[in-house]
Amino acid sequence: MSQEGNSSDRPAGQDPLLLLKTLQLLWTKKEMKKLKEEIRRGFAGLEDPLAGLLDMLESSDDWKGKGHSLGYYISSELQLWMKEHPAVQQSGMKLKKLQARVFRVLDQCPANLLDPLISIYQLHTADRNYLLGHVSHLYHRGDYKEAAILSIKLKLQSDQDVEKMCAPLLFQDKINLVEDYVGEHPELQCRLLQILDTWCEPDFNIRDMARQYQGLSRYKPDKLNRKMLSKLIFRLLDRFNVDPALCPNVINQRHLRTLNYLFYKRFVEKTMTQENWTDHVQSTVGENRWLQGHLIQLLLRYCDLNTAARWAQRCNLPEEMLPSEVADELQKLEIQERVEEATKEENYKEVKKKDYYQLPIPRANIHLLQNWEDMMQCCEKVLQPGQIVGIDMEWRPSFGMVGKPRVSLLQLAVRDEVFLLDLPRLLEQAEVKGEKEKLPHIIQMLYSDATITKLGYGMSGDLSSLAATCSTLKGMDKQSQSIVDLLTIDKLLQKSPIDWKKGSLKVDALSPEQSCEDEGLRQPEKGLSLLVQHVLGKPLDKTEQMSNWEKRPLREEQILYAASDAYCLLEVYEKLCKNPESFGLSSDLSESLVRKPSVKPRAKKQLNKQEVPSPSGQQCRGSGKELSRPPAPISPKEFSVVCDNMLQGLGRYLRCLGVDVRMLENEDDHRKAAEIARQEGRVILTSGLPYQTLQSQVGEGRCFSVNCSEKAKEQALQVLKHFNVHVTLADIFSRCQVCNCDKYLKVPKERMRQLVEGSRNSMGDNSTGCPTSCEEKPGQTCSTAQPTGTALGERLESTGSCGADVGLVGGTALQVAAIPPGVLDKAELTDFYCCTRCGKVFWEGSHFGRVVSQFQDILVSTGDEQRVYELS
């Protein structure tokens, strides 16, 4: 500080090192307002502020660690100050000398200090070869992450080898950094995907590749396997919108997994007909000889020689590709098999007539509409005021491939008639005639007409696929009126006190291909089929559900199935309205029936936020009678979840916010999540295909599908908002990040110093019990919102390793040996906190501020907590 009245004493701000001492004192005292004023006054008094900053950084080590530091704070303030005083900016040789000094600082610079230094010293204007040389120096030193971050900041990617830069990052599980590296460079994105695809070749050895890079930290060879690489490639293909043909190896592997799935559906679950299965296998294998060879091996595993031989003949495989026994069987195919197959198919049809729902209308009343002349009759009957219309849609199964399904058939059922609209044909004809909006306009008229009652089952999923088919129909769910979604009734029936019999249906004859399956029990009915069984007495026959609905012409079985799916809605609705009490429902069904479409169980995406239209079609918003309300707010302590094994990052985020989290291990089966959820009352958090399996094994609303393309932080925000979990500052780090325990033991610093020294002297003797002065408070979490003696803006910091040297009374090993040297010498620390379950040691640090900054949008603060947050 300046000495007023003494001209011989130079103000402290004019000497960078004297200024630094002043700033360090203010930083230690956390007098942030004075610190900011002193920084600005000090830089104004320096002859060369840019050189002064480097003097400070070169003479201090506090900025080299992670998190916010005094060096970062000074640099950021200088950056802001320079915008107000542009005259201090340097150029020419003087700037080049400063840039040369900066590069020595960058060698040990944390990521958050890069942006201020790059801006202050105009590193983007430095010689590009010099910049590349510095990055190369970091790279060959083994600082792969630092080299990549600096390359991104300085935009050097176009002059670098993408494989050389990204490979070590992948081995260190720095996938997000790899995505950032190629994010703005389409040519690098394609090159990266090609490289990753070559790693998926059968003979490629990833461990050999890893040996090329020395000094890899945190490398886990088993984690970077082909399965993980495949998931990563498909996610990047979708994110970067790159042609999948660029990655033939991973595409072949995906098709091979599809083949295995089809064999499981056909021969293990027995839920696909032979014809549908055959059609999907043909489209999956195509002309790919590699896949055809694997198909023959699967047929030998699940079927017999005869079946494998017939497929070899169908694929026209050369004899040298076939196992010898299959080649021999090719010569023994006989016509008699075809006759037997035809007989079995007839028997199967007879069983279906007896045991499944049958259309009560003649075949002549089912109209397949493939041209606009036939559409006029449909419009006249369907668009009549007062009409009741059953609506369903069909599309080709996607089996997890990229892209949304497009509707191939739209079914409209009215009394005594069903209209099947061939959407691809009708849309194509309309476009040729220049009437592209004609069909979407008719569909919009139907859904928006309040005088026409529309029946469906899980209509949100159908409307989403309809919007993907025709972009004009996006947002139609908000315009829909008089919607009756029978999925709502299905949910009410499941809660009804009436004991419905849901037993399996025994079949006496099965579909063809008897050589590959045995007779047995069908899977229990579910979804619309189960509702039809409840109300009408017989379930729907769903064997045509997974047909290839894009293939033309449609088979007769497909036409009858599609018509039944729509017409049964009329009969269910009519019977429920006549006598709802007999089904355990309220006599007035209007409130529970007429609402916004619900999500169909087979829909692949969960709609989390829904606006519920009233029976008149108006949206219910905050006033009047509400048909649905958001869940009541709960605290993290009241919210317990089990995370599927692909969501461990999400689990760690939720746990640091105070949520009770159990996480499956990588080797655990997905179904273990349902077992844990039922036993412990937890909500399942999962993603992708496992959601369909898991949601059927727990109660309604107890399974949630997160967006797997989002990062873990965004997934955590999605979960908290969906379940209305209100997080306060007191919840952050209220649970041990290692074992999920919410009980801590408070140990004074001096006692901890004694334990550490005693542990070292006794060479790791773990027999010492915790003394009475270390009082354990059962049921009390280490509340970081109001800890005694805790400095504002700081919270608990964990040790990084697991040395255990002192035992607690309950037998838990207290990990005092893991406390780094120097921590006990920090003057601001007064207490340590130890997990009573695993013995992990925590102390006050900077993690809390980082978590608050990441989740500030959803934090719920009290007055005191708000003060802490503002100062942190």
mmCIF file with all atom_site columns, C-alpha atoms in Angstrom, residues 378-544:
data_model
loop_
_atom_site.group_PDB
_atom_site.id
_atom_site.type_symbol
_atom_site.label_atom_id
_atom_site.label_alt_id
_atom_site.label_comp_id
_atom_site.label_asym_id
_atom_site.label_entity_id
_atom_site.label_seq_id
_atom_site.pdbx_PDB_ins_code
_atom_site.Cartn_x
_atom_site.Cartn_y
_atom_site.Cartn_z
_atom_site.occupancy
_atom_site.B_iso_or_equiv
_atom_site.pdbx_formal_charge
_atom_site.auth_seq_id
_atom_site.auth_comp_id
_atom_site.auth_asym_id
_atom_site.auth_atom_id
_atom_site.pdbx_PDB_model_num
ATOM 1   C CA . CYS A 1 378 ? -62.599 -42.438 -46.280 1.00 0.00 ? 378 CYS A CA 1
ATOM 2   C CA . CYS A 1 379 ? -62.775 -38.672 -45.649 1.00 0.00 ? 379 CYS A CA 1
ATOM 3   C CA . GLU A 1 380 ? -66.574 -38.605 -46.019 1.00 0.00 ? 380 GLU A CA 1
ATOM 4   C CA . LYS A 1 381 ? -67.065 -41.262 -43.341 1.00 0.00 ? 381 LYS A CA 1
ATOM 5   C CA . VAL A 1 382 ? -64.245 -40.416 -40.915 1.00 0.00 ? 382 VAL A CA 1
ATOM 6   C CA . LEU A 1 383 ? -64.681 -36.623 -40.818 1.00 0.00 ? 383 LEU A CA 1
ATOM 7   C CA . GLN A 1 384 ? -68.397 -36.666 -39.946 1.00 0.00 ? 384 GLN A CA 1
ATOM 8   C CA . PRO A 1 385 ? -69.328 -34.626 -36.828 1.00 0.00 ? 385 PRO A CA 1
ATOM 9   C CA . GLY A 1 386 ? -70.023 -36.912 -33.875 1.00 0.00 ? 386 GLY A CA 1
ATOM 10  C CA . GLN A 1 387 ? -67.962 -39.741 -35.374 1.00 0.00 ? 387 GLN A CA 1
ATOM 11  C CA . ILE A 1 388 ? -65.888 -42.064 -33.155 1.00 0.00 ? 388 ILE A CA 1
ATOM 12  C CA . VAL A 1 389 ? -62.614 -43.117 -34.805 1.00 0.00 ? 389 VAL A CA 1
ATOM 13  C CA . GLY A 1 390 ? -60.126 -45.764 -33.636 1.00 0.00 ? 390 GLY A CA 1
ATOM 14  C CA . ILE A 1 391 ? -56.585 -44.797 -34.681 1.00 0.00 ? 391 ILE A CA 1
ATOM 15  C CA . ASP A 1 392 ? -53.420 -46.876 -34.810 1.00 0.00 ? 392 ASP A CA 1
ATOM 16  C CA . MET A 1 393 ? -50.150 -46.767 -36.767 1.00 0.00 ? 393 MET A CA 1
ATOM 17  C CA . GLU A 1 394 ? -47.534 -49.262 -37.905 1.00 0.00 ? 394 GLU A CA 1
ATOM 18  C CA . TRP A 1 395 ? -43.896 -48.833 -38.874 1.00 0.00 ? 395 TRP A CA 1
ATOM 19  C CA . ARG A 1 396 ? -40.939 -51.040 -39.586 1.00 0.00 ? 396 ARG A CA 1
ATOM 20  C CA . PRO A 1 397 ? -38.939 -51.995 -36.432 1.00 0.00 ? 397 PRO A CA 1
ATOM 21  C CA . SER A 1 398 ? -35.603 -50.163 -36.298 1.00 0.00 ? 398 SER A CA 1
ATOM 22  C CA . PHE A 1 399 ? -33.711 -52.558 -33.928 1.00 0.00 ? 399 PHE A CA 1
ATOM 23  C CA . GLY A 1 400 ? -31.775 -49.657 -32.381 1.00 0.00 ? 400 GLY A CA 1
ATOM 24  C CA . MET A 1 401 ? -30.445 -48.200 -35.636 1.00 0.00 ? 401 MET A CA 1
ATOM 25  C CA . VAL A 1 402 ? -29.924 -44.437 -35.981 1.00 0.00 ? 402 VAL A CA 1
ATOM 26  C CA . GLY A 1 403 ? -33.034 -42.381 -36.839 1.00 0.00 ? 403 GLY A CA 1
ATOM 27  C CA . LYS A 1 404 ? -36.697 -42.202 -35.878 1.00 0.00 ? 404 LYS A CA 1
ATOM 28  C CA . PRO A 1 405 ? -39.244 -44.674 -37.329 1.00 0.00 ? 405 PRO A CA 1
ATOM 29  C CA . ARG A 1 406 ? -41.454 -43.437 -40.169 1.00 0.00 ? 406 ARG A CA 1
ATOM 30  C CA . VAL A 1 407 ? -45.097 -44.458 -40.226 1.00 0.00 ? 407 VAL A CA 1
ATOM 31  C CA . SER A 1 408 ? -45.879 -46.888 -43.045 1.00 0.00 ? 408 SER A CA 1
ATOM 32  C CA . LEU A 1 409 ? -49.573 -47.523 -42.339 1.00 0.00 ? 409 LEU A CA 1
ATOM 33  C CA . LEU A 1 410 ? -52.217 -45.345 -40.662 1.00 0.00 ? 410 LEU A CA 1
ATOM 34  C CA . GLN A 1 411 ? -55.348 -47.242 -39.555 1.00 0.00 ? 411 GLN A CA 1
ATOM 35  C CA . LEU A 1 412 ? -58.696 -45.434 -39.119 1.00 0.00 ? 412 LEU A CA 1
ATOM 36  C CA . ALA A 1 413 ? -61.600 -47.528 -37.823 1.00 0.00 ? 413 ALA A CA 1
ATOM 37  C CA . VAL A 1 414 ? -65.250 -46.416 -37.697 1.00 0.00 ? 414 VAL A CA 1
ATOM 38  C CA . ARG A 1 415 ? -68.376 -48.473 -37.038 1.00 0.00 ? 415 ARG A CA 1
ATOM 39  C CA . ASP A 1 416 ? -68.367 -51.529 -39.400 1.00 0.00 ? 416 ASP A CA 1
ATOM 40  C CA . GLU A 1 417 ? -65.395 -50.307 -41.510 1.00 0.00 ? 417 GLU A CA 1
ATOM 41  C CA . VAL A 1 418 ? -61.614 -49.913 -41.352 1.00 0.00 ? 418 VAL A CA 1
ATOM 42  C CA . PHE A 1 419 ? -59.480 -47.735 -43.646 1.00 0.00 ? 419 PHE A CA 1
ATOM 43  C CA . LEU A 1 420 ? -55.767 -48.558 -43.985 1.00 0.00 ? 420 LEU A CA 1
ATOM 44  C CA . LEU A 1 421 ? -53.859 -45.561 -45.378 1.00 0.00 ? 421 LEU A CA 1
ATOM 45  C CA . ASP A 1 422 ? -50.651 -46.460 -47.220 1.00 0.00 ? 422 ASP A CA 1
ATOM 46  C CA . LEU A 1 423 ? -48.832 -43.271 -46.181 1.00 0.00 ? 423 LEU A CA 1
ATOM 47  C CA . PRO A 1 424 ? -45.644 -43.654 -48.309 1.00 0.00 ? 424 PRO A CA 1
ATOM 48  C CA . ARG A 1 425 ? -47.735 -44.203 -51.493 1.00 0.00 ? 425 ARG A CA 1
ATOM 49  C CA . LEU A 1 426 ? -50.224 -41.407 -50.743 1.00 0.00 ? 426 LEU A CA 1
ATOM 50  C CA . LEU A 1 427 ? -47.521 -38.871 -49.840 1.00 0.00 ? 427 LEU A CA 1
ATOM 51  C CA . GLU A 1 428 ? -45.562 -39.751 -52.984 1.00 0.00 ? 428 GLU A CA 1
ATOM 52  C CA . GLN A 1 429 ? -48.619 -39.302 -55.219 1.00 0.00 ? 429 GLN A CA 1
ATOM 53  C CA . ALA A 1 430 ? -49.489 -35.984 -53.556 1.00 0.00 ? 430 ALA A CA 1
ATOM 54  C CA . GLU A 1 431 ? -45.966 -34.664 -54.114 1.00 0.00 ? 431 GLU A CA 1
ATOM 55  C CA . VAL A 1 432 ? -46.087 -35.633 -57.802 1.00 0.00 ? 432 VAL A CA 1
ATOM 56  C CA . LYS A 1 433 ? -49.363 -33.723 -58.183 1.00 0.00 ? 433 LYS A CA 1
ATOM 57  C CA . GLY A 1 434 ? -47.974 -30.688 -56.346 1.00 0.00 ? 434 GLY A CA 1
ATOM 58  C CA . GLU A 1 435 ? -50.360 -31.250 -53.415 1.00 0.00 ? 435 GLU A CA 1
ATOM 59  C CA . LYS A 1 436 ? -47.762 -32.122 -50.797 1.00 0.00 ? 436 LYS A CA 1
ATOM 60  C CA . GLU A 1 437 ? -49.772 -30.636 -47.902 1.00 0.00 ? 437 GLU A CA 1
ATOM 61  C CA . LYS A 1 438 ? -53.069 -32.334 -48.804 1.00 0.00 ? 438 LYS A CA 1
ATOM 62  C CA . LEU A 1 439 ? -52.745 -35.484 -46.675 1.00 0.00 ? 439 LEU A CA 1
ATOM 63  C CA . PRO A 1 440 ? -51.227 -33.694 -43.649 1.00 0.00 ? 440 PRO A CA 1
ATOM 64  C CA . HIS A 1 441 ? -54.120 -31.216 -43.823 1.00 0.00 ? 441 HIS A CA 1
ATOM 65  C CA . ILE A 1 442 ? -56.672 -34.051 -43.678 1.00 0.00 ? 442 ILE A CA 1
ATOM 66  C CA . ILE A 1 443 ? -54.887 -35.603 -40.677 1.00 0.00 ? 443 ILE A CA 1
ATOM 67  C CA . GLN A 1 444 ? -54.769 -32.210 -38.933 1.00 0.00 ? 444 GLN A CA 1
ATOM 68  C CA . MET A 1 445 ? -58.496 -31.734 -39.563 1.00 0.00 ? 445 MET A CA 1
ATOM 69  C CA . LEU A 1 446 ? -59.198 -35.102 -37.957 1.00 0.00 ? 446 LEU A CA 1
ATOM 70  C CA . TYR A 1 447 ? -57.110 -34.505 -34.824 1.00 0.00 ? 447 TYR A CA 1
ATOM 71  C CA . SER A 1 448 ? -58.185 -30.882 -34.285 1.00 0.00 ? 448 SER A CA 1
ATOM 72  C CA . ASP A 1 449 ? -61.960 -31.450 -34.776 1.00 0.00 ? 449 ASP A CA 1
ATOM 73  C CA . ALA A 1 450 ? -63.524 -31.343 -31.296 1.00 0.00 ? 450 ALA A CA 1
ATOM 74  C CA . THR A 1 451 ? -66.725 -32.983 -32.587 1.00 0.00 ? 451 THR A CA 1
ATOM 75  C CA . ILE A 1 452 ? -64.882 -36.207 -33.532 1.00 0.00 ? 452 ILE A CA 1
ATOM 76  C CA . THR A 1 453 ? -63.776 -38.549 -30.755 1.00 0.00 ? 453 THR A CA 1
ATOM 77  C CA . LYS A 1 454 ? -60.360 -40.098 -31.452 1.00 0.00 ? 454 LYS A CA 1
ATOM 78  C CA . LEU A 1 455 ? -59.501 -43.379 -29.735 1.00 0.00 ? 455 LEU A CA 1
ATOM 79  C CA . GLY A 1 456 ? -55.940 -44.641 -29.339 1.00 0.00 ? 456 GLY A CA 1
ATOM 80  C CA . TYR A 1 457 ? -53.547 -46.448 -27.039 1.00 0.00 ? 457 TYR A CA 1
ATOM 81  C CA . GLY A 1 458 ? -50.398 -44.517 -26.052 1.00 0.00 ? 458 GLY A CA 1
ATOM 82  C CA . MET A 1 459 ? -50.964 -41.880 -28.705 1.00 0.00 ? 459 MET A CA 1
ATOM 83  C CA . SER A 1 460 ? -47.967 -39.665 -27.873 1.00 0.00 ? 460 SER A CA 1
ATOM 84  C CA . GLY A 1 461 ? -45.590 -42.266 -29.286 1.00 0.00 ? 461 GLY A CA 1
ATOM 85  C CA . ASP A 1 462 ? -47.692 -42.578 -32.441 1.00 0.00 ? 462 ASP A CA 1
ATOM 86  C CA . LEU A 1 463 ? -47.891 -38.804 -32.919 1.00 0.00 ? 463 LEU A CA 1
ATOM 87  C CA . SER A 1 464 ? -44.128 -38.491 -32.492 1.00 0.00 ? 464 SER A CA 1
ATOM 88  C CA . SER A 1 465 ? -43.546 -41.034 -35.278 1.00 0.00 ? 465 SER A CA 1
ATOM 89  C CA . LEU A 1 466 ? -46.177 -39.331 -37.439 1.00 0.00 ? 466 LEU A CA 1
ATOM 90  C CA . ALA A 1 467 ? -44.318 -36.015 -37.018 1.00 0.00 ? 467 ALA A CA 1
ATOM 91  C CA . ALA A 1 468 ? -41.063 -37.744 -38.053 1.00 0.00 ? 468 ALA A CA 1
ATOM 92  C CA . THR A 1 469 ? -42.839 -39.000 -41.198 1.00 0.00 ? 469 THR A CA 1
ATOM 93  C CA . CYS A 1 470 ? -44.241 -35.603 -42.188 1.00 0.00 ? 470 CYS A CA 1
ATOM 94  C CA . SER A 1 471 ? -42.623 -32.469 -40.734 1.00 0.00 ? 471 SER A CA 1
ATOM 95  C CA . THR A 1 472 ? -45.857 -30.486 -41.269 1.00 0.00 ? 472 THR A CA 1
ATOM 96  C CA . LEU A 1 473 ? -47.439 -32.508 -38.466 1.00 0.00 ? 473 LEU A CA 1
ATOM 97  C CA . LYS A 1 474 ? -44.908 -31.462 -35.819 1.00 0.00 ? 474 LYS A CA 1
ATOM 98  C CA . GLY A 1 475 ? -46.602 -30.009 -32.759 1.00 0.00 ? 475 GLY A CA 1
ATOM 99  C CA . MET A 1 476 ? -49.943 -31.548 -33.683 1.00 0.00 ? 476 MET A CA 1
ATOM 100 C CA . ASP A 1 477 ? -50.254 -33.029 -30.195 1.00 0.00 ? 477 ASP A CA 1
ATOM 101 C CA . LYS A 1 478 ? -50.793 -29.490 -28.873 1.00 0.00 ? 478 LYS A CA 1
ATOM 102 C CA . GLN A 1 479 ? -53.642 -28.886 -31.363 1.00 0.00 ? 479 GLN A CA 1
ATOM 103 C CA . SER A 1 480 ? -55.409 -32.211 -30.779 1.00 0.00 ? 480 SER A CA 1
ATOM 104 C CA . GLN A 1 481 ? -58.885 -32.192 -29.273 1.00 0.00 ? 481 GLN A CA 1
ATOM 105 C CA . SER A 1 482 ? -61.300 -34.882 -28.034 1.00 0.00 ? 482 SER A CA 1
ATOM 106 C CA . ILE A 1 483 ? -58.527 -37.440 -27.611 1.00 0.00 ? 483 ILE A CA 1
ATOM 107 C CA . VAL A 1 484 ? -59.415 -40.634 -25.726 1.00 0.00 ? 484 VAL A CA 1
ATOM 108 C CA . ASP A 1 485 ? -56.258 -42.523 -24.798 1.00 0.00 ? 485 ASP A CA 1
ATOM 109 C CA . LEU A 1 486 ? -57.153 -46.016 -23.572 1.00 0.00 ? 486 LEU A CA 1
ATOM 110 C CA . LEU A 1 487 ? -53.715 -46.364 -21.993 1.00 0.00 ? 487 LEU A CA 1
ATOM 111 C CA . THR A 1 488 ? -55.200 -44.288 -19.161 1.00 0.00 ? 488 THR A CA 1
ATOM 112 C CA . ILE A 1 489 ? -57.921 -46.898 -18.661 1.00 0.00 ? 489 ILE A CA 1
ATOM 113 C CA . ASP A 1 490 ? -55.297 -49.644 -18.785 1.00 0.00 ? 490 ASP A CA 1
ATOM 114 C CA . LYS A 1 491 ? -53.490 -48.007 -15.861 1.00 0.00 ? 491 LYS A CA 1
ATOM 115 C CA . LEU A 1 492 ? -56.761 -47.675 -13.922 1.00 0.00 ? 492 LEU A CA 1
ATOM 116 C CA . LEU A 1 493 ? -57.590 -51.330 -14.526 1.00 0.00 ? 493 LEU A CA 1
ATOM 117 C CA . GLN A 1 494 ? -54.203 -52.355 -13.129 1.00 0.00 ? 494 GLN A CA 1
ATOM 118 C CA . LYS A 1 495 ? -55.108 -50.523 -9.909  1.00 0.00 ? 495 LYS A CA 1
ATOM 119 C CA . SER A 1 496 ? -58.643 -51.922 -9.833  1.00 0.00 ? 496 SER A CA 1
ATOM 120 C CA . PRO A 1 497 ? -59.567 -54.177 -6.873  1.00 0.00 ? 497 PRO A CA 1
ATOM 121 C CA . ILE A 1 498 ? -61.108 -56.671 -9.325  1.00 0.00 ? 498 ILE A CA 1
ATOM 122 C CA . ASP A 1 499 ? -58.829 -59.711 -9.668  1.00 0.00 ? 499 ASP A CA 1
ATOM 123 C CA . TRP A 1 500 ? -58.226 -60.049 -13.426 1.00 0.00 ? 500 TRP A CA 1
ATOM 124 C CA . LYS A 1 501 ? -56.761 -63.354 -14.565 1.00 0.00 ? 501 LYS A CA 1
ATOM 125 C CA . LYS A 1 502 ? -53.603 -62.692 -16.542 1.00 0.00 ? 502 LYS A CA 1
ATOM 126 C CA . GLY A 1 503 ? -52.360 -66.212 -17.103 1.00 0.00 ? 503 GLY A CA 1
ATOM 127 C CA . SER A 1 504 ? -50.319 -67.332 -20.066 1.00 0.00 ? 504 SER A CA 1
ATOM 128 C CA . LEU A 1 505 ? -52.098 -68.683 -23.106 1.00 0.00 ? 505 LEU A CA 1
ATOM 129 C CA . LYS A 1 506 ? -51.273 -72.303 -23.939 1.00 0.00 ? 506 LYS A CA 1
ATOM 130 C CA . VAL A 1 507 ? -51.091 -72.961 -27.678 1.00 0.00 ? 507 VAL A CA 1
ATOM 131 C CA . ASP A 1 508 ? -51.646 -76.369 -29.216 1.00 0.00 ? 508 ASP A CA 1
ATOM 132 C CA . ALA A 1 509 ? -49.962 -75.706 -32.516 1.00 0.00 ? 509 ALA A CA 1
ATOM 133 C CA . LEU A 1 510 ? -47.157 -73.361 -33.430 1.00 0.00 ? 510 LEU A CA 1
ATOM 134 C CA . SER A 1 511 ? -46.045 -71.523 -36.527 1.00 0.00 ? 511 SER A CA 1
ATOM 135 C CA . PRO A 1 512 ? -43.798 -73.224 -39.099 1.00 0.00 ? 512 PRO A CA 1
ATOM 136 C CA . GLU A 1 513 ? -40.096 -73.939 -38.643 1.00 0.00 ? 513 GLU A CA 1
ATOM 137 C CA . GLN A 1 514 ? -40.883 -76.564 -35.989 1.00 0.00 ? 514 GLN A CA 1
ATOM 138 C CA . SER A 1 515 ? -37.320 -77.822 -36.346 1.00 0.00 ? 515 SER A CA 1
ATOM 139 C CA . CYS A 1 516 ? -36.107 -74.704 -34.526 1.00 0.00 ? 516 CYS A CA 1
ATOM 140 C CA . GLU A 1 517 ? -38.543 -74.449 -31.579 1.00 0.00 ? 517 GLU A CA 1
ATOM 141 C CA . ASP A 1 518 ? -40.569 -76.523 -29.133 1.00 0.00 ? 518 ASP A CA 1
ATOM 142 C CA . GLU A 1 519 ? -44.165 -76.198 -28.052 1.00 0.00 ? 519 GLU A CA 1
ATOM 143 C CA . GLY A 1 520 ? -44.709 -74.232 -24.842 1.00 0.00 ? 520 GLY A CA 1
ATOM 144 C CA . LEU A 1 521 ? -46.363 -71.329 -23.125 1.00 0.00 ? 521 LEU A CA 1
ATOM 145 C CA . ARG A 1 522 ? -46.669 -67.902 -24.765 1.00 0.00 ? 522 ARG A CA 1
ATOM 146 C CA . GLN A 1 523 ? -45.382 -64.826 -23.019 1.00 0.00 ? 523 GLN A CA 1
ATOM 147 C CA . PRO A 1 524 ? -47.985 -63.129 -20.736 1.00 0.00 ? 524 PRO A CA 1
ATOM 148 C CA . GLU A 1 525 ? -50.132 -60.557 -22.524 1.00 0.00 ? 525 GLU A CA 1
ATOM 149 C CA . LYS A 1 526 ? -49.282 -56.884 -22.067 1.00 0.00 ? 526 LYS A CA 1
ATOM 150 C CA . GLY A 1 527 ? -50.218 -53.438 -23.334 1.00 0.00 ? 527 GLY A CA 1
ATOM 151 C CA . LEU A 1 528 ? -53.246 -53.130 -25.598 1.00 0.00 ? 528 LEU A CA 1
ATOM 152 C CA . SER A 1 529 ? -53.507 -56.909 -25.956 1.00 0.00 ? 529 SER A CA 1
ATOM 153 C CA . LEU A 1 530 ? -53.956 -57.266 -22.202 1.00 0.00 ? 530 LEU A CA 1
ATOM 154 C CA . LEU A 1 531 ? -56.557 -54.480 -22.121 1.00 0.00 ? 531 LEU A CA 1
ATOM 155 C CA . VAL A 1 532 ? -58.526 -56.181 -24.917 1.00 0.00 ? 532 VAL A CA 1
ATOM 156 C CA . GLN A 1 533 ? -58.355 -59.453 -22.995 1.00 0.00 ? 533 GLN A CA 1
ATOM 157 C CA . HIS A 1 534 ? -59.683 -57.737 -19.856 1.00 0.00 ? 534 HIS A CA 1
ATOM 158 C CA . VAL A 1 535 ? -62.590 -56.013 -21.583 1.00 0.00 ? 535 VAL A CA 1
ATOM 159 C CA . LEU A 1 536 ? -63.497 -58.286 -24.518 1.00 0.00 ? 536 LEU A CA 1
ATOM 160 C CA . GLY A 1 537 ? -62.379 -61.656 -23.166 1.00 0.00 ? 537 GLY A CA 1
ATOM 161 C CA . LYS A 1 538 ? -59.647 -62.532 -25.673 1.00 0.00 ? 538 LYS A CA 1
ATOM 162 C CA . PRO A 1 539 ? -56.231 -60.937 -26.317 1.00 0.00 ? 539 PRO A CA 1
ATOM 163 C CA . LEU A 1 540 ? -54.932 -59.554 -29.595 1.00 0.00 ? 540 LEU A CA 1
ATOM 164 C CA . ASP A 1 541 ? -52.716 -61.737 -31.737 1.00 0.00 ? 541 ASP A CA 1
ATOM 165 C CA . LYS A 1 542 ? -49.492 -59.644 -31.872 1.00 0.00 ? 542 LYS A CA 1
ATOM 166 C CA . THR A 1 543 ? -47.392 -61.980 -34.023 1.00 0.00 ? 543 THR A CA 1
ATOM 167 C CA . GLU A 1 544 ? -47.546 -59.547 -36.967 1.00 0.00 ? 544 GLU A CA 1
#
